[in-house]
Structure formats: structure tokens, C-alpha cells
PDB file of C-alpha atoms in Angstrom:
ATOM      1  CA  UNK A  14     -31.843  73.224  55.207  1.00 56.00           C
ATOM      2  CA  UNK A  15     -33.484  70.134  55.773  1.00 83.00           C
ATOM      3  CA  UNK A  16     -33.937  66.788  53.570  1.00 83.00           C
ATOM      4  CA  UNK A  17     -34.155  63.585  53.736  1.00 88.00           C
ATOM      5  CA  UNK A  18     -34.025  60.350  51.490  1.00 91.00           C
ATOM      6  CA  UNK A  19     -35.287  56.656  51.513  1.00 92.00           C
ATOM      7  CA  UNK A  20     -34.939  54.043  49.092  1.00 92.00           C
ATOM      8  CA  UNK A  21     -37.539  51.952  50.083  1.00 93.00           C
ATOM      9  CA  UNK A  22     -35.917  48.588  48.216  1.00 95.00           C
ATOM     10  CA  UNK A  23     -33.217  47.971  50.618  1.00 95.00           C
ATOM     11  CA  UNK A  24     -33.914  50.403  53.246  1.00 94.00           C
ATOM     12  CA  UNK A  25     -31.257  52.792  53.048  1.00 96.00           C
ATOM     13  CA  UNK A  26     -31.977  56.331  54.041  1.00 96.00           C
ATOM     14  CA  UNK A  27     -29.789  59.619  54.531  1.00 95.00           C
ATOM     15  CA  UNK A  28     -30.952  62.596  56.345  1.00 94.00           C
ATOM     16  CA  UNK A  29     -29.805  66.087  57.167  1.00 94.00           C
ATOM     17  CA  UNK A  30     -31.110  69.466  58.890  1.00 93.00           C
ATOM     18  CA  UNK A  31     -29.623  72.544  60.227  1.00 92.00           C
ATOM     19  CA  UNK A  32     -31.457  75.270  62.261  1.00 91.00           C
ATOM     20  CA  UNK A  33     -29.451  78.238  61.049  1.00 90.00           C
ATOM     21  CA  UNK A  34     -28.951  80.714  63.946  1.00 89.00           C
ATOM     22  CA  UNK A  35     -31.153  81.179  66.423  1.00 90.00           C
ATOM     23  CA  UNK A  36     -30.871  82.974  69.777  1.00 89.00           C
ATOM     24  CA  UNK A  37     -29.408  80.042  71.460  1.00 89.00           C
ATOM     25  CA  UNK A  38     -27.049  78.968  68.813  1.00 91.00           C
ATOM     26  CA  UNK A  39     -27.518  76.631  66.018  1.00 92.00           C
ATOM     27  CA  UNK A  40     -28.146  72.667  65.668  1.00 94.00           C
ATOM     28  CA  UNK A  41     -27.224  70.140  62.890  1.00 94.00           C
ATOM     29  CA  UNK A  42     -27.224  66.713  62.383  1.00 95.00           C
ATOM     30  CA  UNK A  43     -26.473  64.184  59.443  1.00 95.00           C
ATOM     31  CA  UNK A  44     -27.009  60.571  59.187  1.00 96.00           C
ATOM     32  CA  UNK A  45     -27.408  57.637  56.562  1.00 96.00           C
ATOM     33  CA  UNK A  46     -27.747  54.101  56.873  1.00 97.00           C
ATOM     34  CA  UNK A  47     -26.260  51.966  54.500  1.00 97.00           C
ATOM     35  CA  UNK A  48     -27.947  48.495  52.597  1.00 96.00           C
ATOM     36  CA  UNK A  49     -25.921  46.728  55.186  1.00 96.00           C
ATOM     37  CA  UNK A  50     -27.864  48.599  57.678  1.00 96.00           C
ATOM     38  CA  UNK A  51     -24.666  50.019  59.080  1.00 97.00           C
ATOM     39  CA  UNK A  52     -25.375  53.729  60.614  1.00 97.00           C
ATOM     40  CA  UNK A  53     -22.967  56.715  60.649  1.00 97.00           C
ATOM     41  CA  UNK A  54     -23.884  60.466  61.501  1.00 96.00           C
ATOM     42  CA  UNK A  55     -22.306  63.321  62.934  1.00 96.00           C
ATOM     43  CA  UNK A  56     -24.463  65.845  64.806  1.00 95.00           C
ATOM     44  CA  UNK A  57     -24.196  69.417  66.778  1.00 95.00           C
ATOM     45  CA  UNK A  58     -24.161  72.508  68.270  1.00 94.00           C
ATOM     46  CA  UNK A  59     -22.484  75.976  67.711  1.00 92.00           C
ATOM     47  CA  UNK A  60     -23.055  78.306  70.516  1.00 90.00           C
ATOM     48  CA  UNK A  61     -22.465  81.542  68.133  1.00 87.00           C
ATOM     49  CA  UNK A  62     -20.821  82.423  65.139  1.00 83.00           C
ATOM     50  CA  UNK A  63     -16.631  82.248  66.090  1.00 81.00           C
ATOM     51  CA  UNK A  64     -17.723  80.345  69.807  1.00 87.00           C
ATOM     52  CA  UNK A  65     -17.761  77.322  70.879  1.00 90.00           C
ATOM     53  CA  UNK A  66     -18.568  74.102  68.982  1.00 92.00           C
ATOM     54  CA  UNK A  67     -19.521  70.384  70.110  1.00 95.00           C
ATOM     55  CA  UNK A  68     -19.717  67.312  67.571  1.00 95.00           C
ATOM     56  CA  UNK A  69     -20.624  64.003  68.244  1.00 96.00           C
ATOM     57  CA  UNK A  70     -19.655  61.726  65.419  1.00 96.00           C
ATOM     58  CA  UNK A  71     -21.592  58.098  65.412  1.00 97.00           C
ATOM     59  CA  UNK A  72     -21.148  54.910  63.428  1.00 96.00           C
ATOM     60  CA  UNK A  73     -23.422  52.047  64.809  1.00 97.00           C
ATOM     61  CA  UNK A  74     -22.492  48.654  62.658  1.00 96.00           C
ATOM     62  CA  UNK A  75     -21.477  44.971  63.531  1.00 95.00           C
ATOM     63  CA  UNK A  76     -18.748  46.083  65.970  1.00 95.00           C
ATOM     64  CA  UNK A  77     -21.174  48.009  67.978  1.00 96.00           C
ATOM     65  CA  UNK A  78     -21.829  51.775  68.719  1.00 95.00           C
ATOM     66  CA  UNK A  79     -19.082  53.872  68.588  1.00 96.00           C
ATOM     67  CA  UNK A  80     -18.664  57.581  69.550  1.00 96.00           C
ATOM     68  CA  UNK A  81     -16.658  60.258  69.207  1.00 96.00           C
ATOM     69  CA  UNK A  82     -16.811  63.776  70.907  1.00 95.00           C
ATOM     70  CA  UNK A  83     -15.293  66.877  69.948  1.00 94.00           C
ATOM     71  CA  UNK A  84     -15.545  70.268  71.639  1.00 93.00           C
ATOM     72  CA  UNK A  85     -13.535  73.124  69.895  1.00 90.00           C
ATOM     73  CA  UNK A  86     -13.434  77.199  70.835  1.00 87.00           C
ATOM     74  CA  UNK A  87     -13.154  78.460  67.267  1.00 79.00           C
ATOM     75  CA  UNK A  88     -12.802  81.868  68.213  1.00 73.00           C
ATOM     76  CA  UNK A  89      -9.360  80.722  69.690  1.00 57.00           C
ATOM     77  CA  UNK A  90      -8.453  78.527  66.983  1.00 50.00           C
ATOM     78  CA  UNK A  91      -8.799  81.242  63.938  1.00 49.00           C
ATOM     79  CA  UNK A  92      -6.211  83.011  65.805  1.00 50.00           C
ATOM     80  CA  UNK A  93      -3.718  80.343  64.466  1.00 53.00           C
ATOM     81  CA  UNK A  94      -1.534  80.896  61.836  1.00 58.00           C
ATOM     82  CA  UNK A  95      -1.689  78.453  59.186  1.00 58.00           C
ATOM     83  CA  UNK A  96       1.687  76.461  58.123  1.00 61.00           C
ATOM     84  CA  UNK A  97       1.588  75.492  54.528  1.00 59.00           C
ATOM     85  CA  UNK A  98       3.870  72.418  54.131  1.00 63.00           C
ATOM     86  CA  UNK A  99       4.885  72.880  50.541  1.00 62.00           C
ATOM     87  CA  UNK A 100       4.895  75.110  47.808  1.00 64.00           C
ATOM     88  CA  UNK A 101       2.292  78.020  47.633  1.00 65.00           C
ATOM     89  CA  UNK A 102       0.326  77.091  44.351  1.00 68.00           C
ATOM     90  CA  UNK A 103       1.338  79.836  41.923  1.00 70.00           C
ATOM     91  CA  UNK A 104      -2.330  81.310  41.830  1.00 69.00           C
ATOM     92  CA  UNK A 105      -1.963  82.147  45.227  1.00 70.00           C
ATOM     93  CA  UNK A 106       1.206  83.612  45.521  1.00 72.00           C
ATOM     94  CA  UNK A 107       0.123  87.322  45.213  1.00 75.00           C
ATOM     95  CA  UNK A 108      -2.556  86.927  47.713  1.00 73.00           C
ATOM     96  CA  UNK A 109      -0.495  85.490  50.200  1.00 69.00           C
ATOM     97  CA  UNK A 110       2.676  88.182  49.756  1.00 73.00           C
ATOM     98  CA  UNK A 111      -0.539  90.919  50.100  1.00 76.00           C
ATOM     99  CA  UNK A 112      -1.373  88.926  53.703  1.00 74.00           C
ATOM    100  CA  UNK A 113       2.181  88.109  54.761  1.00 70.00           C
ATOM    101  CA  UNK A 114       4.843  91.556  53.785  1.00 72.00           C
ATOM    102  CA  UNK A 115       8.040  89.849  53.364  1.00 70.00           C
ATOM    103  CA  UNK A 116       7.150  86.377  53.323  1.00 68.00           C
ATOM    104  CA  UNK A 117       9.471  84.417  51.238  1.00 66.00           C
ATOM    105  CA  UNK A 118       8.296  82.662  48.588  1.00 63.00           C
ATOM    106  CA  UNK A 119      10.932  79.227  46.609  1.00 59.00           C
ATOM    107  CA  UNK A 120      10.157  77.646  44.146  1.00 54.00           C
ATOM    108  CA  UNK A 121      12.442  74.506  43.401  1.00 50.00           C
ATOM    109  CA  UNK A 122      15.326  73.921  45.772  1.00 45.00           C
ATOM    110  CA  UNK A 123      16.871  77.755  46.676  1.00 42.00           C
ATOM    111  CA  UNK A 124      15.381  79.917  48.693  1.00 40.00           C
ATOM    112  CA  UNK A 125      15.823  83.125  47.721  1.00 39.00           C
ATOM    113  CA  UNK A 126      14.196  86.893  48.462  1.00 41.00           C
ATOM    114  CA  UNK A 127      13.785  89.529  45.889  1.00 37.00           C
ATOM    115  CA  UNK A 128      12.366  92.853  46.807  1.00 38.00           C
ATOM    116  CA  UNK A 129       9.087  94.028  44.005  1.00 39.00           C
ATOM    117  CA  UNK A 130       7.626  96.510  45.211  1.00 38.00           C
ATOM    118  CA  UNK A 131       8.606  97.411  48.700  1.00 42.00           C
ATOM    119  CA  UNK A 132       8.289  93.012  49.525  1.00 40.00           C
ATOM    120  CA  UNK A 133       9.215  89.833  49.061  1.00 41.00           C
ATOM    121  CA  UNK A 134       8.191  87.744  45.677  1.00 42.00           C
ATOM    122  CA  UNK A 135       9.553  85.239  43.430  1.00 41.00           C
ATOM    123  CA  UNK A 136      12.020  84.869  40.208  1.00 41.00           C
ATOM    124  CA  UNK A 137      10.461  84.596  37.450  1.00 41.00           C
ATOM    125  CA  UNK A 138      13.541  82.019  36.317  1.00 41.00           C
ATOM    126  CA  UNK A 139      12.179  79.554  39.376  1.00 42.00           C
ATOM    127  CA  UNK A 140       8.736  79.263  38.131  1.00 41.00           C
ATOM    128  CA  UNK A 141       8.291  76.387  35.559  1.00 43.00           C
ATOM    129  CA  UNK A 142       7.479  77.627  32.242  1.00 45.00           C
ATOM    130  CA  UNK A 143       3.218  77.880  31.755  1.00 45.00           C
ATOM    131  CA  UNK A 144       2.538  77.919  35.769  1.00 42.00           C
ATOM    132  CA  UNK A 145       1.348  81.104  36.824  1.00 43.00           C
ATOM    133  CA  UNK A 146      -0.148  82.306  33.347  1.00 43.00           C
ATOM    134  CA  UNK A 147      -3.319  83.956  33.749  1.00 42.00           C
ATOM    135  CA  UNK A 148      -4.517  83.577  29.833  1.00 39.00           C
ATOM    136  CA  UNK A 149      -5.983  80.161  27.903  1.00 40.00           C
ATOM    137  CA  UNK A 150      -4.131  79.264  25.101  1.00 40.00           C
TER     138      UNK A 150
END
């Protein structure tokens, strides 16, 4: 996608594209200037779909030009597991006992497993009364 805006009054513009896939990867950048004439813009490469990524983030104002430079292997990184600090939002909680056998879900200050179904779930008595319900009153 590509676009790109302009407000001719006070200058201020915004742009965008992205190359989609192509045999040597695919490109992106974003930038916008504000009425202030301060700049800011990210732009950058993926080498394929799950590889490696490189992102150079921009602001040029008052203070200068500043830069910042990321490189990140996402193939390696979806490997992670992700901690949710928290509870699990009720509307997820069957997905995630489907992805995780045996995780244990609390709700509220005890911890406790109960077996449904050959894994782990959650009390109905530790949900709060209306969270969870799947109609519309």
C-alpha cells in the first residue's frame, strides 16, 4: 500500500508505502511531519516471512536527529513462550486451556486446579457473576 498526505496550509504531510514480498524481501517506511515541522518515521526491511527484520526509527526536531536501530530474528523470537502477567480475560480462557493441557487457571486470590474434561479449568464460584457469559441481555 502506498499513500501519502499534504495539507498545504501549514505544511504538514504523512506518508507511507510497503512493497509486499518480493524475491529479496520486503521494504516499508512511514513518516509525517508535524506544523512544527518536527519529523518522525520509522522505516525497513524484512528479509522473509519469520527471518530477519531491521528498523530504523527517526525523529528529526529542535534537539536534532535522532536514531534508533533495531535488528530482530523473528523466527527465533516466536519460539518464546508468552508470560501473561495477570488474569487470563475470561473470553480467552478456553482457548488458552485448548493451547496449554493443564495450565492452571485463578481467578481472585486461590489458586486452585480442577480437572473438566481430562484438564485443568476454573470454578465457576471464582468467576464474578456476568463475566464469561456468552449471551446479551
Amino acid at each position: 500500500y502506498n499513500f501519502y498526505n499534504l495539507n498545504p496550509s501549514d505544511q504538514s504531510y504523512n506518508f507511507s508505502y510497503d512493497t509486499g514480498w518480493t524475491s529479496t524481501g520486503r521494504s516499508y517506511r512511514f513518516e509525517e511531519r508535524q506544523p512544527s515541522g518536527d519529523v518522525t518515521g520509522e522505516f525497513g526491511w524484512i528479509s522473509q516471512p519469520g527471518g530477519v527484520v531491521r528498523m530504523t526509527i527517526y525523529t528529526a526536531d529542535r534537539q536534532g536527529y535522532r536514531v534508533k536501530h533495531i535488528t530482530r530474528n523473528l523466527e527465533r523470537e516466536k519460539e518464546k513462550e508468552v508470560l501473561i502477567i495477570g488474569p487470563i480475560p475470561p473470553f480467552l480462557t478456553k482457548s488458552h486451556l485448548a493451547a496449554h493441557p493443564g495450565a492452571v487457571i485463578s481467578h481472585g486470590k486461590g489458586r486452585e486446579e480442577i480437572e473438566r474434561e481430562g484438564g485443568a479449568g476454573v470454578a465457576d464460584d471464582q468467576v464474578p457473576d456476568g463475566v464469561g457469559d456468552d449471551h446479551v441481555p
